[in-house]
């Protein structure tokens, strides 16, 4: 976990995370010029989300997409979903994030209810991306772009992992006609996206 991902999980700034590392409150080590967080074992450093951030997380989890989010709001929401997926105890993480004046949301209320019972396995299944029925190129674009952001990958790193040109990743995420169905399948495999069906693609 890097500093930015830790900041998203703790709902603090990257500068605050570095300060906590310097104080010895967050165990970390350096790899080159970057801090690598070894564990977040100090729950007192974790802040609850703002009602707005909680709503953004709720919407992203329900839609399994980051639609409508841009910039820092998008990257932080993506990092929080990743943190929930990777947390040993996602129940505690979700409860720590819940604001005192959390707006009512049936989906999030149900997740919180399971979290209060300590049902970590259920929460892990809930935040995991299920098999996707991709109806059209826009569905495909949204799913790939969202999953790439959640996994913290760049277009370049995804292209390298899938062994495809970066232009193919860009075309997928912008809904353009594709040159390679095989390349598309490699991109989906690299992101661990299991499609129930692929849209009828218009090949160049």
PDB file of C-alpha atoms in Angstrom:
ATOM      1  CA  UNK A   1       0.000   0.000   0.000  1.00  0.00           C
ATOM      2  CA  UNK A   2       1.369   3.408  -0.925  1.00  0.00           C
ATOM      3  CA  UNK A   3       0.867   6.756   0.807  1.00  0.00           C
ATOM      4  CA  UNK A   4      -2.049   7.816  -1.410  1.00  0.00           C
ATOM      5  CA  UNK A   5      -3.931   4.562  -0.817  1.00  0.00           C
ATOM      6  CA  UNK A   6      -3.357   4.829   2.932  1.00  0.00           C
ATOM      7  CA  UNK A   7      -4.614   8.416   2.859  1.00  0.00           C
ATOM      8  CA  UNK A   8      -7.824   7.297   1.167  1.00  0.00           C
ATOM      9  CA  UNK A   9      -8.390   4.495   3.686  1.00  0.00           C
ATOM     10  CA  UNK A  10      -7.739   6.743   6.676  1.00  0.00           C
ATOM     11  CA  UNK A  11      -9.571   9.685   5.094  1.00  0.00           C
ATOM     12  CA  UNK A  12      -6.658  12.023   5.729  1.00  0.00           C
ATOM     13  CA  UNK A  13      -4.228  13.862   3.477  1.00  0.00           C
ATOM     14  CA  UNK A  14      -1.082  12.278   2.081  1.00  0.00           C
ATOM     15  CA  UNK A  15       0.868  14.816   4.143  1.00  0.00           C
ATOM     16  CA  UNK A  16      -0.828  13.541   7.317  1.00  0.00           C
ATOM     17  CA  UNK A  17       0.091   9.950   6.441  1.00  0.00           C
ATOM     18  CA  UNK A  18       3.741  10.941   6.036  1.00  0.00           C
ATOM     19  CA  UNK A  19       3.590  12.686   9.410  1.00  0.00           C
ATOM     20  CA  UNK A  20       2.160   9.545  11.040  1.00  0.00           C
ATOM     21  CA  UNK A  21       4.956   7.519   9.456  1.00  0.00           C
ATOM     22  CA  UNK A  22       7.527   9.960  10.837  1.00  0.00           C
ATOM     23  CA  UNK A  23       5.931   9.652  14.291  1.00  0.00           C
ATOM     24  CA  UNK A  24       6.175   5.873  14.083  1.00  0.00           C
ATOM     25  CA  UNK A  25       2.394   5.445  14.277  1.00  0.00           C
ATOM     26  CA  UNK A  26       2.192   3.807  10.857  1.00  0.00           C
ATOM     27  CA  UNK A  27       4.792   1.122  10.081  1.00  0.00           C
ATOM     28  CA  UNK A  28       6.373   1.720   6.686  1.00  0.00           C
ATOM     29  CA  UNK A  29       9.611   1.365   4.791  1.00  0.00           C
ATOM     30  CA  UNK A  30      11.124   3.083   1.804  1.00  0.00           C
ATOM     31  CA  UNK A  31      11.469   1.603  -1.648  1.00  0.00           C
ATOM     32  CA  UNK A  32      13.441   4.111  -3.655  1.00  0.00           C
ATOM     33  CA  UNK A  33      11.802   7.489  -3.075  1.00  0.00           C
ATOM     34  CA  UNK A  34       8.413   6.060  -2.078  1.00  0.00           C
ATOM     35  CA  UNK A  35       7.000   4.967   1.269  1.00  0.00           C
ATOM     36  CA  UNK A  36       5.425   1.496   1.348  1.00  0.00           C
ATOM     37  CA  UNK A  37       2.898   1.079   4.157  1.00  0.00           C
ATOM     38  CA  UNK A  38       3.300  -2.257   5.910  1.00  0.00           C
ATOM     39  CA  UNK A  39       0.012  -2.198   7.817  1.00  0.00           C
ATOM     40  CA  UNK A  40      -2.642   0.141   9.151  1.00  0.00           C
ATOM     41  CA  UNK A  41      -3.003  -1.149  12.667  1.00  0.00           C
ATOM     42  CA  UNK A  42      -3.875   2.100  14.394  1.00  0.00           C
ATOM     43  CA  UNK A  43      -7.666   2.542  14.062  1.00  0.00           C
ATOM     44  CA  UNK A  44      -7.539   5.761  16.085  1.00  0.00           C
ATOM     45  CA  UNK A  45      -5.878   7.418  13.105  1.00  0.00           C
ATOM     46  CA  UNK A  46      -8.824   6.588  10.817  1.00  0.00           C
ATOM     47  CA  UNK A  47     -11.410   9.303  10.351  1.00  0.00           C
ATOM     48  CA  UNK A  48     -15.019   8.923   9.352  1.00  0.00           C
ATOM     49  CA  UNK A  49     -15.959  10.038   5.864  1.00  0.00           C
ATOM     50  CA  UNK A  50     -17.909  13.167   5.160  1.00  0.00           C
ATOM     51  CA  UNK A  51     -21.570  12.567   4.223  1.00  0.00           C
ATOM     52  CA  UNK A  52     -20.692  13.511   0.639  1.00  0.00           C
ATOM     53  CA  UNK A  53     -17.818  11.008   0.448  1.00  0.00           C
ATOM     54  CA  UNK A  54     -20.032   8.335   2.035  1.00  0.00           C
ATOM     55  CA  UNK A  55     -22.694   8.935  -0.626  1.00  0.00           C
ATOM     56  CA  UNK A  56     -20.084   8.757  -3.374  1.00  0.00           C
ATOM     57  CA  UNK A  57     -18.820   5.451  -2.020  1.00  0.00           C
ATOM     58  CA  UNK A  58     -22.376   4.138  -1.717  1.00  0.00           C
ATOM     59  CA  UNK A  59     -23.193   5.043  -5.312  1.00  0.00           C
ATOM     60  CA  UNK A  60     -19.962   3.543  -6.637  1.00  0.00           C
ATOM     61  CA  UNK A  61     -20.556   0.281  -4.767  1.00  0.00           C
ATOM     62  CA  UNK A  62     -24.166   0.039  -5.928  1.00  0.00           C
ATOM     63  CA  UNK A  63     -23.429   0.832  -9.570  1.00  0.00           C
ATOM     64  CA  UNK A  64     -20.039  -0.923  -9.515  1.00  0.00           C
ATOM     65  CA  UNK A  65     -18.794   2.098 -11.426  1.00  0.00           C
ATOM     66  CA  UNK A  66     -17.210   5.492 -10.825  1.00  0.00           C
ATOM     67  CA  UNK A  67     -19.627   7.272 -13.110  1.00  0.00           C
ATOM     68  CA  UNK A  68     -19.889  11.007 -12.451  1.00  0.00           C
ATOM     69  CA  UNK A  69     -16.744  11.175 -10.319  1.00  0.00           C
ATOM     70  CA  UNK A  70     -13.692  13.085 -11.486  1.00  0.00           C
ATOM     71  CA  UNK A  71     -10.316  14.102 -10.144  1.00  0.00           C
ATOM     72  CA  UNK A  72      -9.586  13.522  -6.478  1.00  0.00           C
ATOM     73  CA  UNK A  73     -13.132  12.359  -5.690  1.00  0.00           C
ATOM     74  CA  UNK A  74     -12.794   9.611  -8.287  1.00  0.00           C
ATOM     75  CA  UNK A  75      -9.326   8.503  -7.191  1.00  0.00           C
ATOM     76  CA  UNK A  76     -10.236   8.500  -3.489  1.00  0.00           C
ATOM     77  CA  UNK A  77     -13.453   6.564  -4.028  1.00  0.00           C
ATOM     78  CA  UNK A  78     -11.564   4.029  -6.139  1.00  0.00           C
ATOM     79  CA  UNK A  79      -8.889   3.681  -3.454  1.00  0.00           C
ATOM     80  CA  UNK A  80     -11.559   3.137  -0.778  1.00  0.00           C
ATOM     81  CA  UNK A  81     -13.145   0.329  -2.765  1.00  0.00           C
ATOM     82  CA  UNK A  82      -9.714  -1.231  -3.171  1.00  0.00           C
ATOM     83  CA  UNK A  83      -9.118  -0.886   0.577  1.00  0.00           C
ATOM     84  CA  UNK A  84     -12.410  -2.657   1.339  1.00  0.00           C
ATOM     85  CA  UNK A  85     -11.503  -5.488  -1.019  1.00  0.00           C
ATOM     86  CA  UNK A  86      -8.069  -5.955   0.507  1.00  0.00           C
ATOM     87  CA  UNK A  87      -8.914  -5.358   4.171  1.00  0.00           C
ATOM     88  CA  UNK A  88      -8.617  -8.313   6.508  1.00  0.00           C
ATOM     89  CA  UNK A  89     -11.633  -6.964   8.393  1.00  0.00           C
ATOM     90  CA  UNK A  90     -13.699  -4.838   5.983  1.00  0.00           C
ATOM     91  CA  UNK A  91     -16.481  -4.672   8.577  1.00  0.00           C
ATOM     92  CA  UNK A  92     -14.360  -2.559  10.901  1.00  0.00           C
ATOM     93  CA  UNK A  93     -13.166  -0.389   8.050  1.00  0.00           C
ATOM     94  CA  UNK A  94     -16.704   0.345   6.881  1.00  0.00           C
ATOM     95  CA  UNK A  95     -17.863   1.144  10.416  1.00  0.00           C
ATOM     96  CA  UNK A  96     -14.892   3.452  10.964  1.00  0.00           C
ATOM     97  CA  UNK A  97     -15.736   5.297   7.759  1.00  0.00           C
ATOM     98  CA  UNK A  98     -19.450   5.720   8.498  1.00  0.00           C
ATOM     99  CA  UNK A  99     -20.202   9.354   9.377  1.00  0.00           C
ATOM    100  CA  UNK A 100     -22.331  10.063  12.427  1.00  0.00           C
ATOM    101  CA  UNK A 101     -24.857  11.847  10.240  1.00  0.00           C
ATOM    102  CA  UNK A 102     -24.683   9.335   7.390  1.00  0.00           C
ATOM    103  CA  UNK A 103     -27.498   9.910   4.885  1.00  0.00           C
ATOM    104  CA  UNK A 104     -29.980   7.055   4.623  1.00  0.00           C
ATOM    105  CA  UNK A 105     -29.228   4.638   1.821  1.00  0.00           C
ATOM    106  CA  UNK A 106     -30.828   1.195   1.751  1.00  0.00           C
ATOM    107  CA  UNK A 107     -27.818  -0.453   0.128  1.00  0.00           C
ATOM    108  CA  UNK A 108     -25.253   1.024   2.514  1.00  0.00           C
ATOM    109  CA  UNK A 109     -27.549   0.528   5.493  1.00  0.00           C
ATOM    110  CA  UNK A 110     -27.650  -3.187   4.688  1.00  0.00           C
ATOM    111  CA  UNK A 111     -23.847  -3.345   4.385  1.00  0.00           C
ATOM    112  CA  UNK A 112     -23.494  -1.548   7.713  1.00  0.00           C
ATOM    113  CA  UNK A 113     -25.903  -4.029   9.315  1.00  0.00           C
ATOM    114  CA  UNK A 114     -23.727  -6.923   8.148  1.00  0.00           C
ATOM    115  CA  UNK A 115     -20.618  -5.032   9.270  1.00  0.00           C
ATOM    116  CA  UNK A 116     -22.053  -4.597  12.764  1.00  0.00           C
ATOM    117  CA  UNK A 117     -22.480  -8.372  12.898  1.00  0.00           C
ATOM    118  CA  UNK A 118     -18.877  -8.831  11.788  1.00  0.00           C
ATOM    119  CA  UNK A 119     -19.768 -10.637   8.553  1.00  0.00           C
ATOM    120  CA  UNK A 120     -16.488  -9.936   6.762  1.00  0.00           C
ATOM    121  CA  UNK A 121     -16.971 -12.718   4.209  1.00  0.00           C
ATOM    122  CA  UNK A 122     -20.278 -11.238   3.076  1.00  0.00           C
ATOM    123  CA  UNK A 123     -18.763  -7.776   2.740  1.00  0.00           C
ATOM    124  CA  UNK A 124     -15.837  -9.101   0.726  1.00  0.00           C
ATOM    125  CA  UNK A 125     -18.274 -10.702  -1.701  1.00  0.00           C
ATOM    126  CA  UNK A 126     -20.316  -7.505  -1.853  1.00  0.00           C
ATOM    127  CA  UNK A 127     -17.400  -5.311  -2.908  1.00  0.00           C
ATOM    128  CA  UNK A 128     -15.901  -7.848  -5.299  1.00  0.00           C
ATOM    129  CA  UNK A 129     -16.739  -7.271  -8.960  1.00  0.00           C
ATOM    130  CA  UNK A 130     -19.186  -9.968 -10.111  1.00  0.00           C
ATOM    131  CA  UNK A 131     -19.344 -11.417 -13.634  1.00  0.00           C
ATOM    132  CA  UNK A 132     -20.428  -8.600 -15.929  1.00  0.00           C
ATOM    133  CA  UNK A 133     -23.035  -8.577 -18.680  1.00  0.00           C
ATOM    134  CA  UNK A 134     -21.569  -5.968 -21.013  1.00  0.00           C
ATOM    135  CA  UNK A 135     -24.426  -4.789 -23.208  1.00  0.00           C
ATOM    136  CA  UNK A 136     -22.607  -2.235 -25.334  1.00  0.00           C
ATOM    137  CA  UNK A 137     -19.333  -0.387 -25.797  1.00  0.00           C
ATOM    138  CA  UNK A 138     -20.288   2.196 -23.155  1.00  0.00           C
ATOM    139  CA  UNK A 139     -20.836  -0.521 -20.549  1.00  0.00           C
ATOM    140  CA  UNK A 140     -17.472  -1.970 -21.499  1.00  0.00           C
ATOM    141  CA  UNK A 141     -15.767   1.426 -21.288  1.00  0.00           C
ATOM    142  CA  UNK A 142     -17.196   2.223 -17.844  1.00  0.00           C
ATOM    143  CA  UNK A 143     -16.374  -1.181 -16.363  1.00  0.00           C
ATOM    144  CA  UNK A 144     -12.787  -1.251 -17.639  1.00  0.00           C
ATOM    145  CA  UNK A 145     -12.049   2.358 -16.654  1.00  0.00           C
ATOM    146  CA  UNK A 146     -13.564   1.894 -13.185  1.00  0.00           C
ATOM    147  CA  UNK A 147     -11.805  -1.383 -12.477  1.00  0.00           C
ATOM    148  CA  UNK A 148      -8.481   0.005 -13.666  1.00  0.00           C
ATOM    149  CA  UNK A 149      -8.886   2.972 -11.299  1.00  0.00           C
ATOM    150  CA  UNK A 150      -9.869   0.727  -8.382  1.00  0.00           C
ATOM    151  CA  UNK A 151      -6.812  -1.441  -8.921  1.00  0.00           C
ATOM    152  CA  UNK A 152      -4.610   1.648  -9.082  1.00  0.00           C
ATOM    153  CA  UNK A 153      -3.352   0.886 -12.588  1.00  0.00           C
ATOM    154  CA  UNK A 154      -2.487   3.370 -15.296  1.00  0.00           C
ATOM    155  CA  UNK A 155      -3.366   2.773 -18.920  1.00  0.00           C
ATOM    156  CA  UNK A 156       0.301   2.078 -19.542  1.00  0.00           C
ATOM    157  CA  UNK A 157       0.647  -0.476 -16.744  1.00  0.00           C
ATOM    158  CA  UNK A 158      -2.591  -2.194 -17.785  1.00  0.00           C
ATOM    159  CA  UNK A 159      -1.415  -2.388 -21.387  1.00  0.00           C
ATOM    160  CA  UNK A 160       1.862  -3.935 -20.231  1.00  0.00           C
ATOM    161  CA  UNK A 161       0.077  -6.451 -17.993  1.00  0.00           C
ATOM    162  CA  UNK A 162      -2.254  -7.469 -20.834  1.00  0.00           C
ATOM    163  CA  UNK A 163       0.508  -7.350 -23.468  1.00  0.00           C
ATOM    164  CA  UNK A 164      -1.487  -5.022 -25.714  1.00  0.00           C
ATOM    165  CA  UNK A 165      -0.811  -1.560 -27.154  1.00  0.00           C
ATOM    166  CA  UNK A 166      -1.779   1.314 -24.882  1.00  0.00           C
ATOM    167  CA  UNK A 167      -3.920   2.598 -27.750  1.00  0.00           C
ATOM    168  CA  UNK A 168      -6.182  -0.444 -27.346  1.00  0.00           C
ATOM    169  CA  UNK A 169      -6.777   0.350 -23.667  1.00  0.00           C
ATOM    170  CA  UNK A 170      -7.559   3.943 -24.613  1.00  0.00           C
ATOM    171  CA  UNK A 171      -9.969   2.826 -27.344  1.00  0.00           C
ATOM    172  CA  UNK A 172     -11.763   0.452 -24.957  1.00  0.00           C
ATOM    173  CA  UNK A 173     -12.184   3.163 -22.313  1.00  0.00           C
ATOM    174  CA  UNK A 174     -13.480   5.696 -24.826  1.00  0.00           C
ATOM    175  CA  UNK A 175     -15.886   3.317 -26.570  1.00  0.00           C
ATOM    176  CA  UNK A 176     -14.106   3.393 -29.914  1.00  0.00           C
ATOM    177  CA  UNK A 177     -14.115   0.592 -32.511  1.00  0.00           C
ATOM    178  CA  UNK A 178     -11.549  -2.061 -31.650  1.00  0.00           C
ATOM    179  CA  UNK A 179      -8.882  -3.753 -33.701  1.00  0.00           C
ATOM    180  CA  UNK A 180      -8.538  -6.915 -31.641  1.00  0.00           C
ATOM    181  CA  UNK A 181     -11.094  -9.047 -29.833  1.00  0.00           C
ATOM    182  CA  UNK A 182      -8.229 -11.148 -28.483  1.00  0.00           C
ATOM    183  CA  UNK A 183      -6.614  -8.021 -27.099  1.00  0.00           C
ATOM    184  CA  UNK A 184      -9.871  -7.057 -25.409  1.00  0.00           C
ATOM    185  CA  UNK A 185     -10.053 -10.448 -23.737  1.00  0.00           C
ATOM    186  CA  UNK A 186      -6.477 -10.054 -22.465  1.00  0.00           C
ATOM    187  CA  UNK A 187      -7.331  -6.656 -20.986  1.00  0.00           C
ATOM    188  CA  UNK A 188     -10.373  -8.108 -19.209  1.00  0.00           C
ATOM    189  CA  UNK A 189      -8.300 -11.020 -17.924  1.00  0.00           C
ATOM    190  CA  UNK A 190      -5.590  -8.678 -16.623  1.00  0.00           C
ATOM    191  CA  UNK A 191      -8.263  -6.813 -14.647  1.00  0.00           C
ATOM    192  CA  UNK A 192      -9.904 -10.080 -13.540  1.00  0.00           C
ATOM    193  CA  UNK A 193     -13.177  -9.006 -15.142  1.00  0.00           C
ATOM    194  CA  UNK A 194     -15.316 -12.005 -16.015  1.00  0.00           C
ATOM    195  CA  UNK A 195     -17.743 -11.096 -18.810  1.00  0.00           C
ATOM    196  CA  UNK A 196     -20.984 -13.053 -19.053  1.00  0.00           C
ATOM    197  CA  UNK A 197     -21.350 -11.591 -22.520  1.00  0.00           C
ATOM    198  CA  UNK A 198     -19.460  -9.137 -24.683  1.00  0.00           C
ATOM    199  CA  UNK A 199     -21.174  -6.475 -26.767  1.00  0.00           C
ATOM    200  CA  UNK A 200     -21.218  -6.894 -30.520  1.00  0.00           C
ATOM    201  CA  UNK A 201     -18.039  -5.011 -31.291  1.00  0.00           C
ATOM    202  CA  UNK A 202     -17.488  -2.978 -34.419  1.00  0.00           C
ATOM    203  CA  UNK A 203     -13.982  -3.799 -35.556  1.00  0.00           C
ATOM    204  CA  UNK A 204     -11.921  -1.316 -37.517  1.00  0.00           C
TER     205      UNK A 204
END
